């Protein structure tokens, strides 16, 4: 994909992520996040939540992946802004959806607005700004 | 100074100061950590692992997914938790005040370039904001915002991050404090909270001091609180403290629906105070069959959660 393929309002294909304990722990370790609420169920429950839940850096990574799954390797991520709501607990499924919210013809960038919903509600609201390599890194 | 504003004062003294000592990544950007990250994310982008694709894109070595920006400088796993240096002292203030829950709520990352194999990342973190107390789905708490700058081995800025976390009082603890002795576990959910506005804040502030305050427009008493006198439109008002004596004007006994933070059957009364205004509140220490219109009641206060006090009535 190139910058010129992008149009405002284009929808990204939905991505469903099963939230298993393994997925949460693999994400936590891969992001070097050893906070106990992301791998120790008893420790999580001691803070008043029912189970371990996904750490924010994994959500951040899934949001990035969701965008580059669509654009292919040519896109260059400039910014990711995410806001978390309903936690991703074990046993849930998060569905990511997104669309092109804005295209800046001068800067040759696009903003993609993303929402990831689980069984409780909206887990993540995100805006990702992308450009394209076009010779430069 | 109240306990609450004292905590905020001490916490806000950190704004503009380093949240932790500067951190240098223990390992340079490297293919194994990139591969493990991409596998955990299910990210098949060939830029992260295919030498031909990255060479064609002009990268000399392995390329890191930009969302890994903070991963390089995260604190290591240690048995027993982080060291004091790795911990943020500003967050300990909240731990000590009972806000022991922690959850990250926002990340804003900006990437000035993609990191490549061999880059050595440094992170500096500055406390940038501490919110007033907020009521959230997880419990009452404060949002703490930390601004990060990431630089490379040449001291060039490679990325920035704004990281916001919520320090909150776990609801289990809030209700444990509120539940009567021997009744732990009955109140596993936070008590519903009022919407506090400019017009009714005095009422809730009065309750915190165990006073039931009634709005007085030049002697005309009004409850519930209003912005202006219903008769004259006057915006000038004072308050008078209720004596606490009254009579049950009407009542219901709630059976359904049952919210987890109340006990049922729950008598809810409309009491006519001796000052002449009426107020809705729960009855306490009273069997539902003893509640009757016309019975005399006296005011009491119930701290349903720390620092959250509601009026209640018992039979006189």
Coordinates of C-alpha atoms in Angstrom, one line a residue, chain B residues 16 20 42 45 47 54 81 85 109-110 135 144 180 195 216 219 281:
Chain B
X16 CA 8.4 18.9 36.9
X20 CA 12.8 7.9 38.4
X42 CA 0.8 -12.1 16.3
X45 CA 5.0 -7.7 9.3
X47 CA 9.9 -5.7 8.3
X54 CA 14.3 -4.5 5.6
X81 CA 9.5 -6.7 43.0
X85 CA 15.2 3.3 42.3
X109 CA 3.9 7.7 21.8
X110 CA 5.6 9.7 19.0
X135 CA -14.5 8.5 40.6
X144 CA -0.7 10.5 37.3
X180 CA -20.1 -3.2 59.7
X195 CA -23.3 14.0 41.0
X216 CA -31.8 29.3 53.4
X219 CA -35.0 32.5 56.0
X281 CA -32.7 8.9 53.3

